[in-house]
Coordinates of C-alpha atoms in Angstrom, one line a residue:
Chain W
X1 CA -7.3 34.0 7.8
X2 CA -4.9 34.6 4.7
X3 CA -3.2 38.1 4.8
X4 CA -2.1 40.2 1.6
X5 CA 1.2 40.3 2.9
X6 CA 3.4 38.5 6.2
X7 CA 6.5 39.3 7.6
X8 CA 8.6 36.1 9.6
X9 CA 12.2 36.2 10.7
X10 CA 14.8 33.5 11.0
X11 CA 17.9 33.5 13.3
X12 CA 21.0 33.1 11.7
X13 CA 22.9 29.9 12.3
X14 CA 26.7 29.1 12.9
X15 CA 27.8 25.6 12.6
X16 CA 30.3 24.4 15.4
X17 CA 31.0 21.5 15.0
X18 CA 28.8 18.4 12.4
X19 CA 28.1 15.3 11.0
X20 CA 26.3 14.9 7.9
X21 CA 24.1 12.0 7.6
X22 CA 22.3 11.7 3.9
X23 CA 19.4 9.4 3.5
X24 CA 17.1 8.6 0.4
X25 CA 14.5 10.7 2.1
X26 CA 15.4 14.7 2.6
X27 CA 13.3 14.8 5.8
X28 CA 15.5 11.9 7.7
X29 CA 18.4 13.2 5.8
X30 CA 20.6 16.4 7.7
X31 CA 23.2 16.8 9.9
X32 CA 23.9 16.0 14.2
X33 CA 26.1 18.5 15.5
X34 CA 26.0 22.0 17.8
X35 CA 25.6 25.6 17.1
X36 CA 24.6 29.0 17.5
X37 CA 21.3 31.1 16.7
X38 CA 22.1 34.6 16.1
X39 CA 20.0 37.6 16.7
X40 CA 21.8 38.9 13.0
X41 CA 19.2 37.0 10.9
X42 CA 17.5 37.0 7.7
X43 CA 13.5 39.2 7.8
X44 CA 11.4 37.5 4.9
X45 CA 8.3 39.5 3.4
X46 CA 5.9 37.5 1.4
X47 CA 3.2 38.5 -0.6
X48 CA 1.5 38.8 -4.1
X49 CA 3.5 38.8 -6.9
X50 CA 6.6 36.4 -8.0
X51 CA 10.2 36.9 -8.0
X52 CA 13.1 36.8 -5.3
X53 CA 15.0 39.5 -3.5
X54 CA 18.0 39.5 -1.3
X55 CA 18.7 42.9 0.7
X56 CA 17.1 44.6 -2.7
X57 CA 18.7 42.8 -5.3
X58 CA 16.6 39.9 -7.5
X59 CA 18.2 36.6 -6.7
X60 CA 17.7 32.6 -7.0
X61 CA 17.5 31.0 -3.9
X62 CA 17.5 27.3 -4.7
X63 CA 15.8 26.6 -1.3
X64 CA 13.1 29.2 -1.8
X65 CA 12.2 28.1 -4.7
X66 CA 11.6 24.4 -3.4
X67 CA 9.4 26.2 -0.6
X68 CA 7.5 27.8 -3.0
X69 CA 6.7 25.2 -5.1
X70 CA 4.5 23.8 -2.4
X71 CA 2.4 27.0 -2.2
X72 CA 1.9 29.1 -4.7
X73 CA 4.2 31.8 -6.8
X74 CA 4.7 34.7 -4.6
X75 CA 6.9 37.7 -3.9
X76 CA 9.7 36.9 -1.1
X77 CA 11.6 39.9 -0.2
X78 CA 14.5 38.7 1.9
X79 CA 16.7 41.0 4.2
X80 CA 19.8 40.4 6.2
X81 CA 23.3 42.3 7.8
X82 CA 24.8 38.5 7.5
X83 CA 27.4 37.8 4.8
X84 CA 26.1 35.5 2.4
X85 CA 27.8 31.7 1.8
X86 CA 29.9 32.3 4.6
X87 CA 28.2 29.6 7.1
X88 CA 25.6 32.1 8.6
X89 CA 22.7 29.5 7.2
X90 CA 21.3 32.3 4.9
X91 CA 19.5 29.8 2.6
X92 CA 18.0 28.2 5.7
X93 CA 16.6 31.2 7.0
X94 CA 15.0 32.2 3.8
X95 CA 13.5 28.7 3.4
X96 CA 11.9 29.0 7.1
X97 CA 10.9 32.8 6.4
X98 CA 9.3 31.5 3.2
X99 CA 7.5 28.7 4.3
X100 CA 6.2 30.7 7.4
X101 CA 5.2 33.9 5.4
X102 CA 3.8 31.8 2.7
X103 CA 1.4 29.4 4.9
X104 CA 0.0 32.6 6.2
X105 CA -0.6 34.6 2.9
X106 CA -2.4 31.4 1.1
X107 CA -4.1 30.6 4.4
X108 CA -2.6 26.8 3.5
X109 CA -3.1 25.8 7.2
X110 CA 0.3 24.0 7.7
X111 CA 1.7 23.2 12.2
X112 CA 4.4 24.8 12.6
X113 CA 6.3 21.3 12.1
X114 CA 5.1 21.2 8.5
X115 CA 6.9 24.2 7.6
X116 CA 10.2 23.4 9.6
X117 CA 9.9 20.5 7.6
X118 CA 8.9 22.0 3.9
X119 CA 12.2 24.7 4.4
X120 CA 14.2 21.8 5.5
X121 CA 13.7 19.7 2.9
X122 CA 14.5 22.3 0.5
X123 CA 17.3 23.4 2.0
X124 CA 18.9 19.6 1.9
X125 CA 17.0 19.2 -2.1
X126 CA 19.1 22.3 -2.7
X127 CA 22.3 21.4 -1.0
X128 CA 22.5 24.5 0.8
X129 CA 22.3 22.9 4.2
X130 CA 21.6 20.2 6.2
X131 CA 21.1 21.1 10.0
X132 CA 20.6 24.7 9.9
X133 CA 16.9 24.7 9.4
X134 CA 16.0 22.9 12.4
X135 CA 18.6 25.4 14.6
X136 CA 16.7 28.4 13.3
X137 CA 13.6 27.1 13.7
X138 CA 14.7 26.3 17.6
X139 CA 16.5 29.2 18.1
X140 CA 19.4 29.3 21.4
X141 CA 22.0 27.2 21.2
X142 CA 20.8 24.3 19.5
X143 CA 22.4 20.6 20.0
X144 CA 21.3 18.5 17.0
X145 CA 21.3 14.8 18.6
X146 CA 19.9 13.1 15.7
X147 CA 19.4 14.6 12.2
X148 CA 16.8 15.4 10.1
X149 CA 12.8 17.2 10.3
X150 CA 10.2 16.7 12.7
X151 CA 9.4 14.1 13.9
X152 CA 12.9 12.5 13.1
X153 CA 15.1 14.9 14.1
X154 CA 16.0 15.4 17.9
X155 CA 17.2 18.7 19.3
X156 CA 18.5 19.7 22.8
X157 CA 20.2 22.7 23.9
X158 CA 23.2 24.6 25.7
X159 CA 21.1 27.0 28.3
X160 CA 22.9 30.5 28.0
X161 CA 23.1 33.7 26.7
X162 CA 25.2 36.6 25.9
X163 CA 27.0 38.5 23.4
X164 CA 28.7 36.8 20.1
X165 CA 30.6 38.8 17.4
X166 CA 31.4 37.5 14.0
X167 CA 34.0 38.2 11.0
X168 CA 34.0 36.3 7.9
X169 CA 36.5 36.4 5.5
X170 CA 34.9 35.1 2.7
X171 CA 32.9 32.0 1.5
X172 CA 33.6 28.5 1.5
X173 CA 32.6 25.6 -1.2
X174 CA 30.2 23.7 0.9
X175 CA 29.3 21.1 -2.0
X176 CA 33.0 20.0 -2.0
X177 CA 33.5 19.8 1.7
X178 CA 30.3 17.8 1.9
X179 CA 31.4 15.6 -0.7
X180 CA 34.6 14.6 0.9
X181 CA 35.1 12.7 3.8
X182 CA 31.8 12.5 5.4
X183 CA 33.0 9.5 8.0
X184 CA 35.7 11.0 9.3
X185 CA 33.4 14.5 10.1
X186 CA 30.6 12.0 11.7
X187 CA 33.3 10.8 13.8
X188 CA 35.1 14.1 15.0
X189 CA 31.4 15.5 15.8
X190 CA 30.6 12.6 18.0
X191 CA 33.4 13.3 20.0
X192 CA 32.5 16.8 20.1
X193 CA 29.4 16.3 20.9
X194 CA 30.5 14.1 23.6
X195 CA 32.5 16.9 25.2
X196 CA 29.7 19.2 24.9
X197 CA 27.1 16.8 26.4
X198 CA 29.1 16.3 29.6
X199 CA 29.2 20.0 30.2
X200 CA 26.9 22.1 28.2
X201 CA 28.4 25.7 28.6
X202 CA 29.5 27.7 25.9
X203 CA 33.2 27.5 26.6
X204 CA 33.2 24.1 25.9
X205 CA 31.4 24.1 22.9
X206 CA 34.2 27.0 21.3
X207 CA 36.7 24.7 22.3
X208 CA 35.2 21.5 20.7
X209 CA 34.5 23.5 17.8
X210 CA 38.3 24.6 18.0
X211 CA 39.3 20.4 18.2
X212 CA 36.4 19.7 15.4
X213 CA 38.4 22.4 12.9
X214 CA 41.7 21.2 13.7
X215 CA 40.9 17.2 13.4
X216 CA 39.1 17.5 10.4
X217 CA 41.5 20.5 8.7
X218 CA 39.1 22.8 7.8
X219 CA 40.4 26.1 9.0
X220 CA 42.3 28.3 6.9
X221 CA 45.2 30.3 7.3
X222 CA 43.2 33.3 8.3
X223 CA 40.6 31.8 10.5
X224 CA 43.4 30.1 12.6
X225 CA 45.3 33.2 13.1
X226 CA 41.9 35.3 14.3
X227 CA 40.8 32.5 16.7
X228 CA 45.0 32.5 18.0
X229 CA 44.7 36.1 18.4
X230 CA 41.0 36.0 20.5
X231 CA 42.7 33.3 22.8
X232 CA 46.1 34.8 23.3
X233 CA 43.9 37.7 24.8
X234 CA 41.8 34.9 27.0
X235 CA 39.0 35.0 24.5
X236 CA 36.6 32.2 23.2
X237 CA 36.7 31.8 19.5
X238 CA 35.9 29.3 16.7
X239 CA 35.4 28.5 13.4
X240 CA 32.0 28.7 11.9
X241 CA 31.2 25.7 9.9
X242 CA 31.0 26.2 6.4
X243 CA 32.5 29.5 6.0
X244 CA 36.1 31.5 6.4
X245 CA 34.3 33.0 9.1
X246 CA 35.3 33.1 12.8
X247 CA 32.9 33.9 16.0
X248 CA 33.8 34.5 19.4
X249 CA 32.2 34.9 22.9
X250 CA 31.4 38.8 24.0
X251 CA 33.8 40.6 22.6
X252 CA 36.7 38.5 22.3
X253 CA 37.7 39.6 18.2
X254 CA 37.1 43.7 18.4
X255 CA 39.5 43.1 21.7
X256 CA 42.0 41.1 19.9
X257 CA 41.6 44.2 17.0
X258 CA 39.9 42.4 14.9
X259 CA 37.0 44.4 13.2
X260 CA 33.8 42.5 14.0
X261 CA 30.3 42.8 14.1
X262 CA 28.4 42.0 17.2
X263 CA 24.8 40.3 18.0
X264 CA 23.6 38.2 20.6
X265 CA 22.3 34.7 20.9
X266 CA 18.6 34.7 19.4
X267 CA 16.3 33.0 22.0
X268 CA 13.5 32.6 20.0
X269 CA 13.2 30.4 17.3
X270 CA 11.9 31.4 13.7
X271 CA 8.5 32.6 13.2
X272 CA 5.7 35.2 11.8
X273 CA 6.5 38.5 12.9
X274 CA 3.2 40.5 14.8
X275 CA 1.1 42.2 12.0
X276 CA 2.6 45.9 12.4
X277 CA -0.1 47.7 14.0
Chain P
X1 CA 31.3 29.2 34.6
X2 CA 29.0 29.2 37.7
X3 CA 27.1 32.7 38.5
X4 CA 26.9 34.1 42.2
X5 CA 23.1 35.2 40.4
X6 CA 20.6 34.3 37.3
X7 CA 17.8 35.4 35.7
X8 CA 15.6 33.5 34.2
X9 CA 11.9 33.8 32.3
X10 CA 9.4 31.8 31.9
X11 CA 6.1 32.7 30.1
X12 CA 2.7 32.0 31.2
X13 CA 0.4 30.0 29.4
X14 CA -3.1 29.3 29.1
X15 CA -4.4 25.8 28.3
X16 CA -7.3 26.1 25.9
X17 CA -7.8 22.2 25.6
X18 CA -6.2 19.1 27.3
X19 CA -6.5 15.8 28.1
X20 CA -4.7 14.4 31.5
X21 CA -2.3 11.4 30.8
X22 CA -1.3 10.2 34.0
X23 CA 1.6 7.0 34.4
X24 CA 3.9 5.9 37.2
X25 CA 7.0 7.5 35.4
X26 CA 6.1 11.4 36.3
X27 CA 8.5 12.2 33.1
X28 CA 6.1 10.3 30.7
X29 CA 3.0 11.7 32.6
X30 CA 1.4 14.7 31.4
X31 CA -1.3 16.0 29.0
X32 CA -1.9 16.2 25.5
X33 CA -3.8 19.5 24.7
X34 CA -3.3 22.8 23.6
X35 CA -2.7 26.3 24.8
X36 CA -1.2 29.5 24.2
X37 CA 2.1 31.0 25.7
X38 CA 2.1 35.0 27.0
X39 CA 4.7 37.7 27.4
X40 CA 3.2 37.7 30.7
X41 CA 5.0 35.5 32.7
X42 CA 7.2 34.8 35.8
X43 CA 11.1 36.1 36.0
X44 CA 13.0 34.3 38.4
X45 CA 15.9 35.4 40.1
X46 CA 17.9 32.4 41.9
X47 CA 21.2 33.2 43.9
X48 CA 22.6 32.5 46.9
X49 CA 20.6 32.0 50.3
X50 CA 17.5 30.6 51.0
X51 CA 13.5 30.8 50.6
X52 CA 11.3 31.4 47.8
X53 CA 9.3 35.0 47.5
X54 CA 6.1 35.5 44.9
X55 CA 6.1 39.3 44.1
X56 CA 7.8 40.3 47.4
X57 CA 6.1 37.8 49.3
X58 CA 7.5 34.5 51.2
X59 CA 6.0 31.7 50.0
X60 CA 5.8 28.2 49.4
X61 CA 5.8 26.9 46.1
X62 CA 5.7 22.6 46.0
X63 CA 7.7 22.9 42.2
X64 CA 10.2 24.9 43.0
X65 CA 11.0 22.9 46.4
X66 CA 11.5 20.0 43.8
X67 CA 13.4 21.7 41.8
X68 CA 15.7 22.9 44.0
X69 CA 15.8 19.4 45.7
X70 CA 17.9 18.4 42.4
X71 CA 20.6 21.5 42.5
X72 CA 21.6 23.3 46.2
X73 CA 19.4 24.8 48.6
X74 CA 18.7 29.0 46.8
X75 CA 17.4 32.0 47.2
X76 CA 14.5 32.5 44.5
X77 CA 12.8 35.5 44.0
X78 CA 10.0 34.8 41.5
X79 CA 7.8 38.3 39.9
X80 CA 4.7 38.0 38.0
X81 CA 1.9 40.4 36.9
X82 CA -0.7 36.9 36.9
X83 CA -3.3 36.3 39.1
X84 CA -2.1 32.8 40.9
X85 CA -3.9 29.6 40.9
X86 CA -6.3 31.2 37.5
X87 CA -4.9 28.8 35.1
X88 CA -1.5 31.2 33.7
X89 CA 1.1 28.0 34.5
X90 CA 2.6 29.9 36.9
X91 CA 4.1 26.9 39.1
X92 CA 5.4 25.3 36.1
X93 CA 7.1 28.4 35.0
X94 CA 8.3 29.0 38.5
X95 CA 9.9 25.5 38.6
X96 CA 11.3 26.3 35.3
X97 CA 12.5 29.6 36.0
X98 CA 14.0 28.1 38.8
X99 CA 15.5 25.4 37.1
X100 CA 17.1 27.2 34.4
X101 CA 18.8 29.4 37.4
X102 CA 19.5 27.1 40.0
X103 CA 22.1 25.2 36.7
X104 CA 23.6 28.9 36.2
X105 CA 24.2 29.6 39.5
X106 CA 25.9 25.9 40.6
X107 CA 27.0 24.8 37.3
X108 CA 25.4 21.9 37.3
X109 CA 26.1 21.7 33.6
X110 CA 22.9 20.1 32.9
X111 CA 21.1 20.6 28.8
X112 CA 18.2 22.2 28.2
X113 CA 15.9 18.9 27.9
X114 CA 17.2 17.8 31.2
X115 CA 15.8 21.5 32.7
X116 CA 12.5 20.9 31.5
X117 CA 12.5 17.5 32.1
X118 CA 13.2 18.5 36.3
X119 CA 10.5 21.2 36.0
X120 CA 8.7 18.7 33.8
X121 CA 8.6 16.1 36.9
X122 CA 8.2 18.9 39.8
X123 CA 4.6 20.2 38.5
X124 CA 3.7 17.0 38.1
X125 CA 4.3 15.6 41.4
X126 CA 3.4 18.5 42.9
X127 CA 0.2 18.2 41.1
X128 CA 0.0 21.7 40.3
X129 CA 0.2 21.0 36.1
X130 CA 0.9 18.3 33.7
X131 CA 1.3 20.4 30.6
X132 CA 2.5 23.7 31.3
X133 CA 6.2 23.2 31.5
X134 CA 6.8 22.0 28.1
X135 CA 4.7 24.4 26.4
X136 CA 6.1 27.0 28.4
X137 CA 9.7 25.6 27.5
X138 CA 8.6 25.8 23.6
X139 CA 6.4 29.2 23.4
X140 CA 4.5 30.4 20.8
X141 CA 0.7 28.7 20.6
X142 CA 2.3 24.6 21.3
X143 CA 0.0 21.5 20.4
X144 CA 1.1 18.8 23.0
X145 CA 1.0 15.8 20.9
X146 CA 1.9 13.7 23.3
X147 CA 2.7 13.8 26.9
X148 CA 5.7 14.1 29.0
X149 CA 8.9 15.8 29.3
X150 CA 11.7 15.4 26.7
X151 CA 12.1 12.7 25.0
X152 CA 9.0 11.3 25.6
X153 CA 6.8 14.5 24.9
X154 CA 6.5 15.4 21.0
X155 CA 5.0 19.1 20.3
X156 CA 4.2 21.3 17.2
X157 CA 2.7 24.3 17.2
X158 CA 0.4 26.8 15.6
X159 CA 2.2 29.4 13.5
X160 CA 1.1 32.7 14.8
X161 CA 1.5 35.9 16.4
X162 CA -0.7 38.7 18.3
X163 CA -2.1 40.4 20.6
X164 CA -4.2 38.4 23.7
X165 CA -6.5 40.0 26.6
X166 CA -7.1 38.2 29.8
X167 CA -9.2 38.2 32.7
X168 CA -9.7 36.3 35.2
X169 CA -12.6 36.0 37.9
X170 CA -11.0 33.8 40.4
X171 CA -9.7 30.6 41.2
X172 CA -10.2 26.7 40.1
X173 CA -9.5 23.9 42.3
X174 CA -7.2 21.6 39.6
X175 CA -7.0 19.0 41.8
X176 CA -10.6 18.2 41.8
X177 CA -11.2 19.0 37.8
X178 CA -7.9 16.4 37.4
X179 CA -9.5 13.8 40.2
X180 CA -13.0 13.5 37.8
X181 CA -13.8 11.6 35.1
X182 CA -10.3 12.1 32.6
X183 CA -12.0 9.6 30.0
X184 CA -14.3 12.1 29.1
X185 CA -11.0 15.0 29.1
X186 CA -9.1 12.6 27.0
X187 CA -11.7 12.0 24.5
X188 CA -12.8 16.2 24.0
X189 CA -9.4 16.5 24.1
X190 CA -8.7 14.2 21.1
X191 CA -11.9 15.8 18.9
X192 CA -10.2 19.1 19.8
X193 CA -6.5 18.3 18.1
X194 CA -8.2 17.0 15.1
X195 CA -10.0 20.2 14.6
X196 CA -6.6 22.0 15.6
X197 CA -4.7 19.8 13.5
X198 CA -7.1 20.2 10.4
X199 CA -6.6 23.7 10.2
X200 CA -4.0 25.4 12.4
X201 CA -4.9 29.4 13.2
X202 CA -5.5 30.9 16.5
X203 CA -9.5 31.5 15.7
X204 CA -9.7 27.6 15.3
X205 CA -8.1 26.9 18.5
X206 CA -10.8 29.3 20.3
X207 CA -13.6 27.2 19.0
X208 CA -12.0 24.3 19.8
X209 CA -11.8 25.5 23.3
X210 CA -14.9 27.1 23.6
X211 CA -16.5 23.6 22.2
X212 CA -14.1 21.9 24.7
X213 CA -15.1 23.5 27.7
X214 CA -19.2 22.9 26.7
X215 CA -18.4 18.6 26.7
X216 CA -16.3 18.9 29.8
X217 CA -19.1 21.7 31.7
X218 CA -15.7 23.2 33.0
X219 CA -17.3 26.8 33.0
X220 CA -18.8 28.9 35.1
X221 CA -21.9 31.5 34.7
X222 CA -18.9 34.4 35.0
X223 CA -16.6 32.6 32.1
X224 CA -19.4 31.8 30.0
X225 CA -21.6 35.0 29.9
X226 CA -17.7 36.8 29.5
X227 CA -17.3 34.3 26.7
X228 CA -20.8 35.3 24.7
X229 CA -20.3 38.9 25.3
X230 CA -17.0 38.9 23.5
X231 CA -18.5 36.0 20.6
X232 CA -21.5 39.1 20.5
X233 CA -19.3 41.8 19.6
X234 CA -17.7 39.8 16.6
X235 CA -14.4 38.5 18.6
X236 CA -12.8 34.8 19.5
X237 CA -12.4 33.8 23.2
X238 CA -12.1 30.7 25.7
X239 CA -11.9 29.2 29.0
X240 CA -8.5 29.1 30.2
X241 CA -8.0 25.4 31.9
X242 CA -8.2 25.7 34.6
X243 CA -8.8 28.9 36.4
X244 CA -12.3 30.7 35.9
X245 CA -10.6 32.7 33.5
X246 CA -11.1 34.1 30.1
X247 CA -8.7 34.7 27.2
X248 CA -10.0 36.6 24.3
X249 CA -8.3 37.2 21.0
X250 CA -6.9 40.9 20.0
X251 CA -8.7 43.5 21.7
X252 CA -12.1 41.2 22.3
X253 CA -12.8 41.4 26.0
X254 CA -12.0 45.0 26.2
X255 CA -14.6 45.9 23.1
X256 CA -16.9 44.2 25.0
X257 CA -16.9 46.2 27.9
X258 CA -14.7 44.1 30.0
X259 CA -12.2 45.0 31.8
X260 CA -9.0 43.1 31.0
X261 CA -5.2 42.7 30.7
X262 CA -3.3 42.4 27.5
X263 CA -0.3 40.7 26.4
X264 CA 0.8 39.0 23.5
X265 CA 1.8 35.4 22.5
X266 CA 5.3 35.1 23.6
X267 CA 7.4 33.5 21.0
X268 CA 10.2 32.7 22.8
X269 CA 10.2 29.1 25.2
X270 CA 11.9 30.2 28.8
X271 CA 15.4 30.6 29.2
X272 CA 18.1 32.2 30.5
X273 CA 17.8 36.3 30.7
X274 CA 21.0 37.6 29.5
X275 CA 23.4 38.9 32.4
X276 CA 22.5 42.4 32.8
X277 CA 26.1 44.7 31.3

């Protein structure tokens, strides 16, 4: 039942619109909130060995390290076309990879719950992330009503499809926004998610995502001129949540002349890849 | 935001084990149980006009009526390569497919949950499945912890991936199975999760069905002499519940000589098809 090596993949993850909620416990802890799973994610190989490596290069990933530490050492070799710390939930995705591609090397014999679980609580223990976890491990476009792993955590989601590009303009401090005022982004996400839940559609979630950035100042100068230019040229565009990066619906950026890079929304959630044949 | 047409997938999926919970609310009816979900599965086309078709064909499909009793009166135009009636879910995906569609095409703006929920409720009172919807809503291999639609229902699921055979020999009248003595489903049912539960892979979940289907005597001579001619040549298969069908693991019913179709486990829950460019 254990392999020498397994391959899983992870969608990536673009925050809308949240609200953190921290608890003592890292599996009730995470965030409510709405986003997107992208078909741009992260493919994780584990097997023998030790060590960490991101598109080729030894790294630390603070949340893959957690994950292992509930195995066994092993070799993770991570790959990804996302930018890194720029709100695409990279350290997520690696966490779910890991967990996923390490219960099926050791033969550990975890649900897949377990192991949504085991990467989410690393990602939170590492401070890396707080709702993208359980989005990955959904996949679409997942509405987190209440925060946290299974079986605390409740998901729903937007039904739809289609094209999403994506420009990021560099990284954001996540530990310092998280650290501010956490009540005041609980409150702009309820009403978000209000707006969202009384017409799921993807429109409305780029324009509560718009009202989330603006009442909670988050944008920068760059992000806020991108998402004016996709919607002076009738686009849908946003702000992804933590990162200078903007996405936008089909191909509203690369038609405002924005250079972008383009993926679709990822239906399936995170999981083992097929053994190649 | 409202299509003049959708498309919509739904994959099938084989119930290894289950155990019929049956209440006055159809949304907290259901079963527990476990199954597996296949590429193969129903695409659903809903637009305007009226009638349902099965692979060309008018028909009548009880789900779907009920499904469609919630949006507008649709055209849906519903292709499978399953044999009907054999076990493969394909009302349940039917009503899902046509759930999923029938909220593109009017707008109806409803979430995800509340799809599955209305496909959830129209197999069930149709009495054509009790656990098919939401596994076929999750994909993968799904463990129905407990019954029901969203939010009653909780699931997890077996991490895995590969390649399944199928063949079916005819028929099953559900009705009757689901009319007889559920105690006796309920409590296989239970001894079947722990064994699932204890230790999570796809070969477990095989035994557990093959042991499941013994207690219950829901075989035939066909199913069960498939059954030991695919255990004889070294390979895993089961009783799909409830059709007089087998499911085999990998390549097991063909190396035994049987003639069968192949799939894999789909790992993607239904959804919307993106709109064709």
């Amino acid at each position: 039942m254990a392999d020498a090596h397994a391959v899983a993949f992870a969608p990536g993850h673009v925050t809308v619109f949240f609200g953190p909620h921290r608890r003592d416990d890292p599996e009730r802890s995470g965030s409510t909130g709405a986003g997107i799973t992208l078909t741009d994610g992260v493919t994780v190989r584990v097997g023998p060995g030790e060590g960490v490596s991101l598109n080729g290069s030894a790294v630390t990933i603070a949340a893959v390290e957690r994950v292992l530490e509930r195995f066994t050492p092993l070799r993770v070799e991570a790959e990804t076309p996302l930018p890194i710390g720029a709100g695409f939930g990279v350290s997520g995705a690696c966490a779910l990879g890991t967990a996923f591609g390490a219960n099926a090397v050791t033969g550990a014999g975890r649900t897949e719950n377990d192991l949504i679980a085991i990467a989410h609580r690393a990602d939170v223990e590492a401070a890396t992330g707080l709702g993208d976890v359980v989005a990955q491990a959904r996949g679409g476009i997942p509405l987190r009503l209440e925060p946290g792993a299974p079986p605390h955590g409740v998901l729903d989601g937007i039904p739809g499809a289609g094209r999403i590009e994506y420009r990021s303009f560099g990284a954001m401090d996540t530990a310092a926004v998280l650290a501010g005022d956490a009540d005041r982004l609980r409150e702009a996400a309820e009403r978000g998610m209000e707006r969202v839940l009384d017409r799921p559609a993807l429109p409305v979630l780029f324009a509560a995502g718009r009202r989330f950035s603006e009442e909670t100042d988050l944008g920068s100068s760059r992000t806020r001129s991108a998402i004016e230019a996709v919607r002076t040229g009738g686009g849908e565009a946003a702000m992804a949540m933590l990162g200078e990066t903007v996405i936008a619906l089909g191909s509203g950026l690369s038609e405002a002349g924005i250079d972008a890079s383009a993926c679709r929304v990822h239906p399936t959630g995170a999981g083992l890849r097929p053994p190649e044949p």
